[in-house]
C-alpha positions as a Markdown table, in Angstrom:
| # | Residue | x | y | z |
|---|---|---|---|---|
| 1 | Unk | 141.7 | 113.9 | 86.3 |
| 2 | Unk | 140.8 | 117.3 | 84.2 |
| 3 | Unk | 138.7 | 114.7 | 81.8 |
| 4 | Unk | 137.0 | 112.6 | 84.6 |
| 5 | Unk | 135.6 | 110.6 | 81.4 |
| 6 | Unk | 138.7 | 109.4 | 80.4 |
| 7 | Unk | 139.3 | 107.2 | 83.9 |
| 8 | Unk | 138.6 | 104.4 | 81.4 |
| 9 | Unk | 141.3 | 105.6 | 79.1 |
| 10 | Unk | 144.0 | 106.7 | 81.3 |
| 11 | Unk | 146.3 | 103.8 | 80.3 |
| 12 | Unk | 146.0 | 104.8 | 76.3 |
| 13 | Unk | 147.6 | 108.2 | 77.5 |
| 14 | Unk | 151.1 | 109.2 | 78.1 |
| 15 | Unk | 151.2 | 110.4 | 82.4 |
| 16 | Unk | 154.1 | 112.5 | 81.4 |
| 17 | Unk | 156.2 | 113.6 | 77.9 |
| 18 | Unk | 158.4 | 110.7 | 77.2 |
| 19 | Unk | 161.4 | 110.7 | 74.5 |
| 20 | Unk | 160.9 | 107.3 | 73.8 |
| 21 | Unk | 157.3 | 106.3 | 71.5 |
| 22 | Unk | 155.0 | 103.8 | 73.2 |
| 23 | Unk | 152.7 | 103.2 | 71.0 |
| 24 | Unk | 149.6 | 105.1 | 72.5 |
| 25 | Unk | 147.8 | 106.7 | 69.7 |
| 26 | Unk | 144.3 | 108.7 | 69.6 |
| 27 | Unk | 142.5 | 109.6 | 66.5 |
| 28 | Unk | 140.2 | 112.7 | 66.3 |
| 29 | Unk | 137.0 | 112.0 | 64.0 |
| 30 | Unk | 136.3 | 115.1 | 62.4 |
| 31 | Unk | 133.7 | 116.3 | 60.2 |
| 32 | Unk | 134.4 | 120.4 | 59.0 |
| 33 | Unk | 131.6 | 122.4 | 57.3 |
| 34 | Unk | 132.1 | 125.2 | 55.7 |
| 35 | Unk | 129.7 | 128.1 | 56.9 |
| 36 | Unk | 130.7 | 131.0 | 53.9 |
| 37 | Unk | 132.3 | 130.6 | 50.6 |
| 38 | Unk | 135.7 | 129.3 | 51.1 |
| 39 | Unk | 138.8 | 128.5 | 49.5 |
| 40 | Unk | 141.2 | 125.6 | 49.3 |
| 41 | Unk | 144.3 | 126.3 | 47.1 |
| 42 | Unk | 148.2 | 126.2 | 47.0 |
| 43 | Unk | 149.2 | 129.7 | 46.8 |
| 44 | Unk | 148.4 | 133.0 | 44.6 |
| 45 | Unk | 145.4 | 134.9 | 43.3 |
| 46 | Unk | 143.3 | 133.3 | 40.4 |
| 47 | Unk | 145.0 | 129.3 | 41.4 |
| 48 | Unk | 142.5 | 126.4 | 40.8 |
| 49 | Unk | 140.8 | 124.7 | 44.0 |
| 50 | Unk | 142.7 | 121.5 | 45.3 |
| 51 | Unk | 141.4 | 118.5 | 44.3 |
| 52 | Unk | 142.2 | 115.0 | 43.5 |
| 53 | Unk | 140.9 | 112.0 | 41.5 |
| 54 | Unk | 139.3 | 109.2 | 43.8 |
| 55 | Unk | 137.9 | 106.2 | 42.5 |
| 56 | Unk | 135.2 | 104.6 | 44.5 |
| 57 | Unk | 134.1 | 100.9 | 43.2 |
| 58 | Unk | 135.4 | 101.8 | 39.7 |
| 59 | Unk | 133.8 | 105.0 | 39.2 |
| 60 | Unk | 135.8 | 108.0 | 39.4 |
| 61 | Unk | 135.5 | 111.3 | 41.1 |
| 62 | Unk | 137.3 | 114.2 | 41.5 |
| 63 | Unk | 136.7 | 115.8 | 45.2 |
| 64 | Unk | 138.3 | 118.9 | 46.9 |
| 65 | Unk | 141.2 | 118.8 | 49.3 |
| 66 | Unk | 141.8 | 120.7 | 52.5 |
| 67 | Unk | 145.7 | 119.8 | 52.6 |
| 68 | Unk | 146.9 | 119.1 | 55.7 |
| 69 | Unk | 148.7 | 122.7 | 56.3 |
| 70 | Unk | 145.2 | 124.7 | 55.6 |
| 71 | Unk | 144.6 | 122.6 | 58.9 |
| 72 | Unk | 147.3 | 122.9 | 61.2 |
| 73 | Unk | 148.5 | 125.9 | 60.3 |
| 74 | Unk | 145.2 | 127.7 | 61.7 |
| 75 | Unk | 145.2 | 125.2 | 64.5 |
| 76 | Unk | 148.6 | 126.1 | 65.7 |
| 77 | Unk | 147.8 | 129.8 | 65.7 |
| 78 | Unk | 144.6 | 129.5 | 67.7 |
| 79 | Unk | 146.3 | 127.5 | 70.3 |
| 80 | Unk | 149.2 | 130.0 | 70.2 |
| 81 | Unk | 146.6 | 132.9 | 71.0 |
| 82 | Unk | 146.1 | 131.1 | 74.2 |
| 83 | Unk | 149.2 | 130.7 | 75.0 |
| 84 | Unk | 150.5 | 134.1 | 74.4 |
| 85 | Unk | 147.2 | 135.3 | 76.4 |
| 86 | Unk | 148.7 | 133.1 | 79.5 |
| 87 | Unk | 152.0 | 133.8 | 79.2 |
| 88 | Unk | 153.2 | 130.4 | 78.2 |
| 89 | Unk | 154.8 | 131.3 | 75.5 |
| 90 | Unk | 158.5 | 131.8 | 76.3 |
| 91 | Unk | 162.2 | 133.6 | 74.7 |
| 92 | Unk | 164.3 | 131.0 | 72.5 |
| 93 | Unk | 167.1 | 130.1 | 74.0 |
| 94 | Unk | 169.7 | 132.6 | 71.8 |
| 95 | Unk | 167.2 | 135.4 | 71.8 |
| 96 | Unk | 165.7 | 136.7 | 74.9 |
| 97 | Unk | 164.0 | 139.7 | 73.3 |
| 98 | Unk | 161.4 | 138.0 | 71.2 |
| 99 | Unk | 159.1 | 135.1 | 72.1 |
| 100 | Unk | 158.6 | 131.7 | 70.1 |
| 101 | Unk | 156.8 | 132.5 | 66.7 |
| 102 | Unk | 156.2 | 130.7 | 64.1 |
| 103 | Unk | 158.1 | 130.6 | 61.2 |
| 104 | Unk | 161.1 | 132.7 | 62.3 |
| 105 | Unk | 163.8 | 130.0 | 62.8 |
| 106 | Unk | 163.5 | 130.6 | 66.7 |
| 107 | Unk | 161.1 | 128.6 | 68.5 |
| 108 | Unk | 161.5 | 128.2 | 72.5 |
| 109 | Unk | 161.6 | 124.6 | 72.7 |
| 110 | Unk | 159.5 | 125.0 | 76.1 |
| 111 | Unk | 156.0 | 126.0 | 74.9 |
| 112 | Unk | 153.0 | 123.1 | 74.2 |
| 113 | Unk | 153.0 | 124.6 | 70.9 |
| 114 | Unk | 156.6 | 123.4 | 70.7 |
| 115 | Unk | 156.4 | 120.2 | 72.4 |
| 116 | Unk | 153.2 | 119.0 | 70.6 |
| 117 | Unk | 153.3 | 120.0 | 67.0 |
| 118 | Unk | 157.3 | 120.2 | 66.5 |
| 119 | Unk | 160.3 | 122.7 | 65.6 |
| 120 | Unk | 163.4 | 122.4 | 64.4 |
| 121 | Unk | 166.2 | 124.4 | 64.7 |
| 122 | Unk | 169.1 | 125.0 | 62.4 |
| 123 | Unk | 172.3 | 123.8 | 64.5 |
| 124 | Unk | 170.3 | 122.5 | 67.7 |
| 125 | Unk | 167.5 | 120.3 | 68.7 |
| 126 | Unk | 164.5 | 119.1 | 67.2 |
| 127 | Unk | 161.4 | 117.8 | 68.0 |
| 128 | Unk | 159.0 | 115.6 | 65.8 |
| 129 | Unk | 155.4 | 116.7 | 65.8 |
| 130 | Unk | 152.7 | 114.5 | 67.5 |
| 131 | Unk | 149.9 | 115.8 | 66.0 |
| 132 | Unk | 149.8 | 113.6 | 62.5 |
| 133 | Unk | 147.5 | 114.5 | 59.9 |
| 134 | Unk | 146.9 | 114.3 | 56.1 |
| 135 | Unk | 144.5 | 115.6 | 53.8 |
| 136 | Unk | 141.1 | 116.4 | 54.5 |
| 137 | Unk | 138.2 | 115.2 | 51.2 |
| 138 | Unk | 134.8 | 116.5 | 51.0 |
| 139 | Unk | 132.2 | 114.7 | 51.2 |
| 140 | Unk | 130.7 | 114.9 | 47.8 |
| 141 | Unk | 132.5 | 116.0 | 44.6 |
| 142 | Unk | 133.5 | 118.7 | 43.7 |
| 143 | Unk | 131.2 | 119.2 | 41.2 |
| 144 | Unk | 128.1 | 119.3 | 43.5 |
| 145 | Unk | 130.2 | 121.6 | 45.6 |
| 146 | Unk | 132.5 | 124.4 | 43.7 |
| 147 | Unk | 131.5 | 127.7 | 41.7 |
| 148 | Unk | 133.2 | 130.4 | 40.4 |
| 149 | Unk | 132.3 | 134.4 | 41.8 |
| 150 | Unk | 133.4 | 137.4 | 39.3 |
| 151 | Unk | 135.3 | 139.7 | 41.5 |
| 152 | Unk | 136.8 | 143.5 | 40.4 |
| 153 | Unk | 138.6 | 146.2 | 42.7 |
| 154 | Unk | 136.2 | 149.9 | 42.4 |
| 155 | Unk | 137.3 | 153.3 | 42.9 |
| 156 | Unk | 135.9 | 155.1 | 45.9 |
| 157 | Unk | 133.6 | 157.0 | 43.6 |
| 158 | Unk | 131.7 | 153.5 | 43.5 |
| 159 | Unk | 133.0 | 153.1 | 39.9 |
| 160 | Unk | 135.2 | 151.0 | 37.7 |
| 161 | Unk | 136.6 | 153.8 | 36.4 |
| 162 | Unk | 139.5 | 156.2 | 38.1 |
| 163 | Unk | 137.7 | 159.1 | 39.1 |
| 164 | Unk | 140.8 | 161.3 | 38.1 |
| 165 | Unk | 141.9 | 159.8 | 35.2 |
| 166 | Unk | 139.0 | 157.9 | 33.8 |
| 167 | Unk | 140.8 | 155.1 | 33.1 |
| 168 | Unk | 138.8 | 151.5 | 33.6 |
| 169 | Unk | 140.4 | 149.3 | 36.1 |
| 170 | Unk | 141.7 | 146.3 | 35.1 |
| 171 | Unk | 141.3 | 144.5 | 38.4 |
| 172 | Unk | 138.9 | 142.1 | 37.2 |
| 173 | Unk | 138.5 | 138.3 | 37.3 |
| 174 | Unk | 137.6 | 135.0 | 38.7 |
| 175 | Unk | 137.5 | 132.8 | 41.7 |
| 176 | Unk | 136.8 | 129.2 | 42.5 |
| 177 | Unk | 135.4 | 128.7 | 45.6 |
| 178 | Unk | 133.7 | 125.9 | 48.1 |
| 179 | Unk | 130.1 | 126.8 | 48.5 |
| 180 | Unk | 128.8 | 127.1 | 52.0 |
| 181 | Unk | 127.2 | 123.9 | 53.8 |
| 182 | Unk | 130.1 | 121.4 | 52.3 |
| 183 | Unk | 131.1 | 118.7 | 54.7 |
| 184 | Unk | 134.8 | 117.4 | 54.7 |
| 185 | Unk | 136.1 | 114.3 | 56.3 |
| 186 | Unk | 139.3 | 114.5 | 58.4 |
| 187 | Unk | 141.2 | 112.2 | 60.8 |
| 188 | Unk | 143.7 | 113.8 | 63.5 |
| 189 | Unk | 146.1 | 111.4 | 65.2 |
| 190 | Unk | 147.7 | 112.2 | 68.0 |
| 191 | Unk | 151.0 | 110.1 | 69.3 |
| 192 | Unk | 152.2 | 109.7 | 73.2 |
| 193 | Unk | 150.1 | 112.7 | 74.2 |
| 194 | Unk | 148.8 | 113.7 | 77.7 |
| 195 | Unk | 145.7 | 113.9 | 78.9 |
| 196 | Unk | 146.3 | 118.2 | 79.0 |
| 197 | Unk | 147.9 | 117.9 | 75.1 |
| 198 | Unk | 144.6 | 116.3 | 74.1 |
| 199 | Unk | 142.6 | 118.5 | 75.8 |
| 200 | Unk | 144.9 | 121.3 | 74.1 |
| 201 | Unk | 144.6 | 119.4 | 70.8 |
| 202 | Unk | 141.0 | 118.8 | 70.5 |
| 203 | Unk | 140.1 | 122.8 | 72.3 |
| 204 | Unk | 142.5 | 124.2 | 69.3 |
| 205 | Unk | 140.3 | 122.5 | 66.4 |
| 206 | Unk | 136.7 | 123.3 | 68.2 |
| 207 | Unk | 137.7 | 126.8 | 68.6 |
| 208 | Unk | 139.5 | 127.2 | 64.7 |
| 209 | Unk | 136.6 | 128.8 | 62.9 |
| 210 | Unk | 138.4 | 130.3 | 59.8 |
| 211 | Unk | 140.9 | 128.6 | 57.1 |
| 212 | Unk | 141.8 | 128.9 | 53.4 |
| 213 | Unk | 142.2 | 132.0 | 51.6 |
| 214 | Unk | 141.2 | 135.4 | 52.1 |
| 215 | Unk | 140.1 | 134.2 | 55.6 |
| 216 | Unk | 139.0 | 137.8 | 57.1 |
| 217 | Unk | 136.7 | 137.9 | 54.3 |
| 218 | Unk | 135.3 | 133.9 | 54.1 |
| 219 | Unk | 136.6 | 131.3 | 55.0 |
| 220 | Unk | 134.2 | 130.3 | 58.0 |
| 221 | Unk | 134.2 | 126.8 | 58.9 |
| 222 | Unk | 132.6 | 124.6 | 62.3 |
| 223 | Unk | 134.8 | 121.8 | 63.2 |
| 224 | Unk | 132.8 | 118.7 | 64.7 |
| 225 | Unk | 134.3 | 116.0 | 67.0 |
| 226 | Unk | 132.2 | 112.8 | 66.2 |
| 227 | Unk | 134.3 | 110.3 | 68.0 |
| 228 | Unk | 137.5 | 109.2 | 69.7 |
| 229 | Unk | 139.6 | 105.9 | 69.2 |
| 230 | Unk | 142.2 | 104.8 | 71.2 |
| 231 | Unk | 145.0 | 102.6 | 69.8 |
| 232 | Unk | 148.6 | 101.3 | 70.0 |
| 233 | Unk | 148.7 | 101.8 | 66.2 |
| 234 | Unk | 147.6 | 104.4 | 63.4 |
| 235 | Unk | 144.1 | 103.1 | 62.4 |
| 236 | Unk | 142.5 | 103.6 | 58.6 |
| 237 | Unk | 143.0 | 106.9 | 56.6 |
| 238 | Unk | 141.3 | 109.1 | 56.3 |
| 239 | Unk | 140.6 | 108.1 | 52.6 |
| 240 | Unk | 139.6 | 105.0 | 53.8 |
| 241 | Unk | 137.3 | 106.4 | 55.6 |
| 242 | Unk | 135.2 | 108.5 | 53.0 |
| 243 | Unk | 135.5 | 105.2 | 51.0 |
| 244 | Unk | 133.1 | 103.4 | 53.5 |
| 245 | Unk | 131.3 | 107.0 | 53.3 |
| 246 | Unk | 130.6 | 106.6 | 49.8 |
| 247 | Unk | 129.2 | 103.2 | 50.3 |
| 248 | Unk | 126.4 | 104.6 | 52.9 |
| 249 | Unk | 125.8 | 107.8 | 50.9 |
| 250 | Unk | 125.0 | 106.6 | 47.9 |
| 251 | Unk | 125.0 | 108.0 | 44.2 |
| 252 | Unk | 123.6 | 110.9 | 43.3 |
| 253 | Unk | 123.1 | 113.2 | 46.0 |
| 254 | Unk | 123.2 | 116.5 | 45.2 |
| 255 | Unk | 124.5 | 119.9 | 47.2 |
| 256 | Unk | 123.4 | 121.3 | 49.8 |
| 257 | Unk | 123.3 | 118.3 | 52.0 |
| 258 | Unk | 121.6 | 118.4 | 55.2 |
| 259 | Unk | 124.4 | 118.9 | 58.3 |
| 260 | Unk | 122.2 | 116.0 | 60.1 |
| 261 | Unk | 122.7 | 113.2 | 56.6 |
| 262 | Unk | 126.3 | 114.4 | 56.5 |
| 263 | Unk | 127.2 | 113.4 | 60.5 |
| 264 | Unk | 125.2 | 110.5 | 59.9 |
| 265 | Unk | 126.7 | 108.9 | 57.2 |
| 266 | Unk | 130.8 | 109.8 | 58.3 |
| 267 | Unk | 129.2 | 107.9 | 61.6 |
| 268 | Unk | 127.9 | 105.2 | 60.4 |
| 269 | Unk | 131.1 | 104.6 | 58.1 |
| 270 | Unk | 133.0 | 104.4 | 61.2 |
| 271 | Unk | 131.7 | 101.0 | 61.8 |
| 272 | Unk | 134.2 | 100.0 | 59.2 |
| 273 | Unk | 137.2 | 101.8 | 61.0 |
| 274 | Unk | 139.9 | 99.4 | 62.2 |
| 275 | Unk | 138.2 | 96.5 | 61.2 |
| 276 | Unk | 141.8 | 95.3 | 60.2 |
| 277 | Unk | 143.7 | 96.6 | 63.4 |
| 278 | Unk | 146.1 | 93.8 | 64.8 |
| 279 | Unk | 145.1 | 95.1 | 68.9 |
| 280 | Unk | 142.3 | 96.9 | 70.8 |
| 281 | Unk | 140.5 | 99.8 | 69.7 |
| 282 | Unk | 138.7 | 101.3 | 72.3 |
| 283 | Unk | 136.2 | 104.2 | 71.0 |
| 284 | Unk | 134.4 | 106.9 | 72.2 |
| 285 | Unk | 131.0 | 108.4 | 71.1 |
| 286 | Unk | 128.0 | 108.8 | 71.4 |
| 287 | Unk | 126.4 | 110.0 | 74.9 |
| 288 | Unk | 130.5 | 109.2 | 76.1 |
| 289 | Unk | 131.2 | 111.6 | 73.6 |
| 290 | Unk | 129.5 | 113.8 | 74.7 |
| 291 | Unk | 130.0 | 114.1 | 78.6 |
| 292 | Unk | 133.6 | 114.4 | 77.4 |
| 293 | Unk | 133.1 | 117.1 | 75.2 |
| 294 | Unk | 131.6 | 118.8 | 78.4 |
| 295 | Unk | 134.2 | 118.4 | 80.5 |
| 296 | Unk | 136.5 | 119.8 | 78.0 |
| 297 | Unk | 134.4 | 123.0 | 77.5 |
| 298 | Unk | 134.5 | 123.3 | 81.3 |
| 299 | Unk | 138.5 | 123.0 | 81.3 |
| 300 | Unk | 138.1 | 125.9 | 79.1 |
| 301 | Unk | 136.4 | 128.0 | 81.3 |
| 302 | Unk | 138.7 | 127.3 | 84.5 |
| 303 | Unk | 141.5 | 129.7 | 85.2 |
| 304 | Unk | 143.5 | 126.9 | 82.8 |
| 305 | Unk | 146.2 | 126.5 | 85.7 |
| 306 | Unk | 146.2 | 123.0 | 83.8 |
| 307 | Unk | 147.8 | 124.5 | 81.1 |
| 308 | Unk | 150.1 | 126.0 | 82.9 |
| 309 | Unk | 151.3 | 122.5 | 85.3 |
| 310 | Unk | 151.5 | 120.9 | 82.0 |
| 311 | Unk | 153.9 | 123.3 | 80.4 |
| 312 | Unk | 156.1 | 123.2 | 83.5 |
| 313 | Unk | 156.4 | 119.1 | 83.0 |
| 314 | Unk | 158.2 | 119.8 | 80.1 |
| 315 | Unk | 162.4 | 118.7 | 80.1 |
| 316 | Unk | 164.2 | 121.8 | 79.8 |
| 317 | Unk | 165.8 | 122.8 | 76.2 |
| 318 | Unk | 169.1 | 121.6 | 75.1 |
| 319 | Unk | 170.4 | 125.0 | 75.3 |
| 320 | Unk | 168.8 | 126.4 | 78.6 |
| 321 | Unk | 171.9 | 129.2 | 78.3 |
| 322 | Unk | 169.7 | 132.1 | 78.2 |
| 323 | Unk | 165.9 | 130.7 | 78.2 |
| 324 | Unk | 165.3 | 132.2 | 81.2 |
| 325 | Unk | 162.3 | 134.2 | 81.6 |
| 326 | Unk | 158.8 | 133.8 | 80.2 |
| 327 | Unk | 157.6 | 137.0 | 79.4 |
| 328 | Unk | 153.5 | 138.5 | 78.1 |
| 329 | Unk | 153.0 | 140.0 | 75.2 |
C-alpha cells in the first residue's frame, strides 16, 4: 500500500472509482489557525465578516464563518498546481487547445481534480463531488477575535495628496478582519474515495496555506489534521462538533488562545463524535495519526508515479472524441 498504516482500513476504502455509492465515508478533523490578519466575507471591498448566530445551552453567540467555498476553492487550486506540474491535467474533450481549468465551462473529465471534487458540463456528463464540506466556525466568538484596520491608497510621493494636482485621495476606509492566532473548527468528508484520492485530499489541505481575501497580502492560515474516522455513514457536523467544544472550553476565555488549549479542547470534544452512529466508527489519532501523517509526507516526496497510476484508473469520458492527448503547461 502507499499508506502502509491504513492495512487496518483498507476495507473502508474504495480499491478502484466506482459509479455506484457504497457507503465508505472518511471524515477529516481539522482545526485551521490563522497565522496574519485574514478575512472571511462574501464578495466586495468594505463587506462585513461572515458570521452567524449559535446558541450554546441557551446563551447566544455570534462566531465567524469560513464558508465552505473559502475552503475548497483554495484546496482545488493547490491540488491543481500539482497536477499541472505532472502533467495530469488533460484537454476537454471539444477543446484540445486548452487544458481543464476551473471555471471555464470546460473541464476534462479525466483529471483527479475532476473525478474527486466534480464538474459539470453544459450538454454532457457530470460528476458529483466527493469531497463534502460545510462551513467552518471559530472557535471563540467573534467578539474575542475580529477588529477593524484603517486602510488608504498614497501617492508615490509618500502622501495622501496627488503630487500633481494636490488633490487629497479619497481612497480611505475600513476593514474587518480575523486577528491572527484564531482557531476554526472544520469537518471534511470524503465519499467512495481511494486510498491515492485521500492521500490527494488530505496533501491538498496540509499544503493550502492562504484563503479569504486579499490573500497575497494576508490571509495565512496552517491547516491541522487531528484525526481520521472511518464510517459507512456521514457522522456529526461540524456544528455539532464545536457544540461539545464549547462544553470543554468553557466561558470566558478570551483571545489569543494558546495553539496547544485550542487542539486540546476540538480533541477532547471528539469523544462525543458519533456517539449516535447506527454502525462502526473506526478512528484514527493519536501516535496512528501520526505514523500516517508520515507516510503521507513521504508519498509527497516520491516521484508521485502514484498519482499518475491513479489517474490512469479513471473510466474514460463520455465523449473521448478528441480527449486525446495530455499535454504540460
Amino acid at each position: 500500500m502507499l499508506i502502509p498504516s491504513l492495512s487496518s482500513h483498507a476495507t473502508r476504502l474504495a480499491k478502484a472509482y466506482e459509479n455506484y455509492p457504497r457507503g465508505r465515508y472518511v471524515h477529516l478533523f481539522l482545526m485551521r489557525t490563522t497565522r496574519s490578519e485574514t478575512i472571511f466575507r462574501t464578495e466586495g471591498n468594505g463587506e462585513p465578516l461572515c458570521r452567524e448566530t449559535l446558541s450554546f445551552d441557551g446563551s447566544e453567540q455570534v462566531h465567524i464563518v469560513m464558508t465552505k467555498r473559502k475552503q475548497v476553492a483554495v484546496e482545488r487550486r493547490t491540488g491543481r498546481e500539482l497536477l499541472r506540474r505532472h502533467a495530469l491535467l488533460f484537454a476537454p474533450p471539444k477543446a484540445n487547445d486548452k487544458l481543464c481549468s476551473l471555471n471555464t465551462g470546460a473541464p476534462c473529465e479525466r483529471c483527479m481534480d475532476c473525478w474527486l471534487y466534480g464538474y459539470a458540463v453544459g450538454q454532457g456528463g457530470a460528476q458529483r463531488s466527493r469531497v463534502l464540506t460545510e462551513d467552518a466556525f471559530s472557535l471563540l466568538p467573534a467578539e474575542e477575535i475580529t477588529d477593524t484596520r484603517t486602510f488608504n491608497a498614497i501617492y508615490e510621493n509618500g502622501t495622501m495628496r496627488n503630487p500633481e494636482t494636490g488633490e487629497a485621495s479619497q481612497a480611505l476606509g475600513e476593514s474587518e478582519y480575523v486577528r491572527p492566532q484564531s482557531h476554526f473548527a472544520d469537518i471534511q468528508v470524503l465519499r467512495d474515495v481511494t486510498e491515492a484520492e485521500l492521500v490527494y485530499v488530505i496533501g491538498n489541505v496540509l499544503r493550502s496555506t492562504r484563503y479569504g481575501a486579499i490573500s497575497s497580502r494576508i490571509g495565512r492560515m496552517d491547516n491541522e489534521l487531528l484525526a481520521i474516522a472511518f464510517s459507512d455513514q456521514e457522522l456529526d457536523s461540524t456544528l455539532s462538533w464545536l457544540t461539545a467544544a464549547q462544553a470543554v472550553l468553557g466561558a470566558g476565555v478570551r483571545h489569543p488562545l494558546d495553539d496547544t488549549r485550542a487542539r486540546g479542547v476540538l480533541v477532547q470534544a471528539l469523544d462525543s463524535v458519533g456517539a449516535h452512529a447506527l454502525g462502526r466508527v473506526d478512528w484514527v489519532r493519536g501516535a496512528e495519526l501520526e505514523t500516517l501523517i508520515g507516510e503521507v509526507r513521504a508519498a509527497y516526496e516520491t516521484d508521485l508515479a502514484w498519482l499518475a497510476t491513479a489517474t490512469e484508473q479513471y473510466p474514460e469520458p463520455p465523449n473521448k472524441k478528441n480527449s486525446g492527448k495530455k499535454r504540460s503547461s
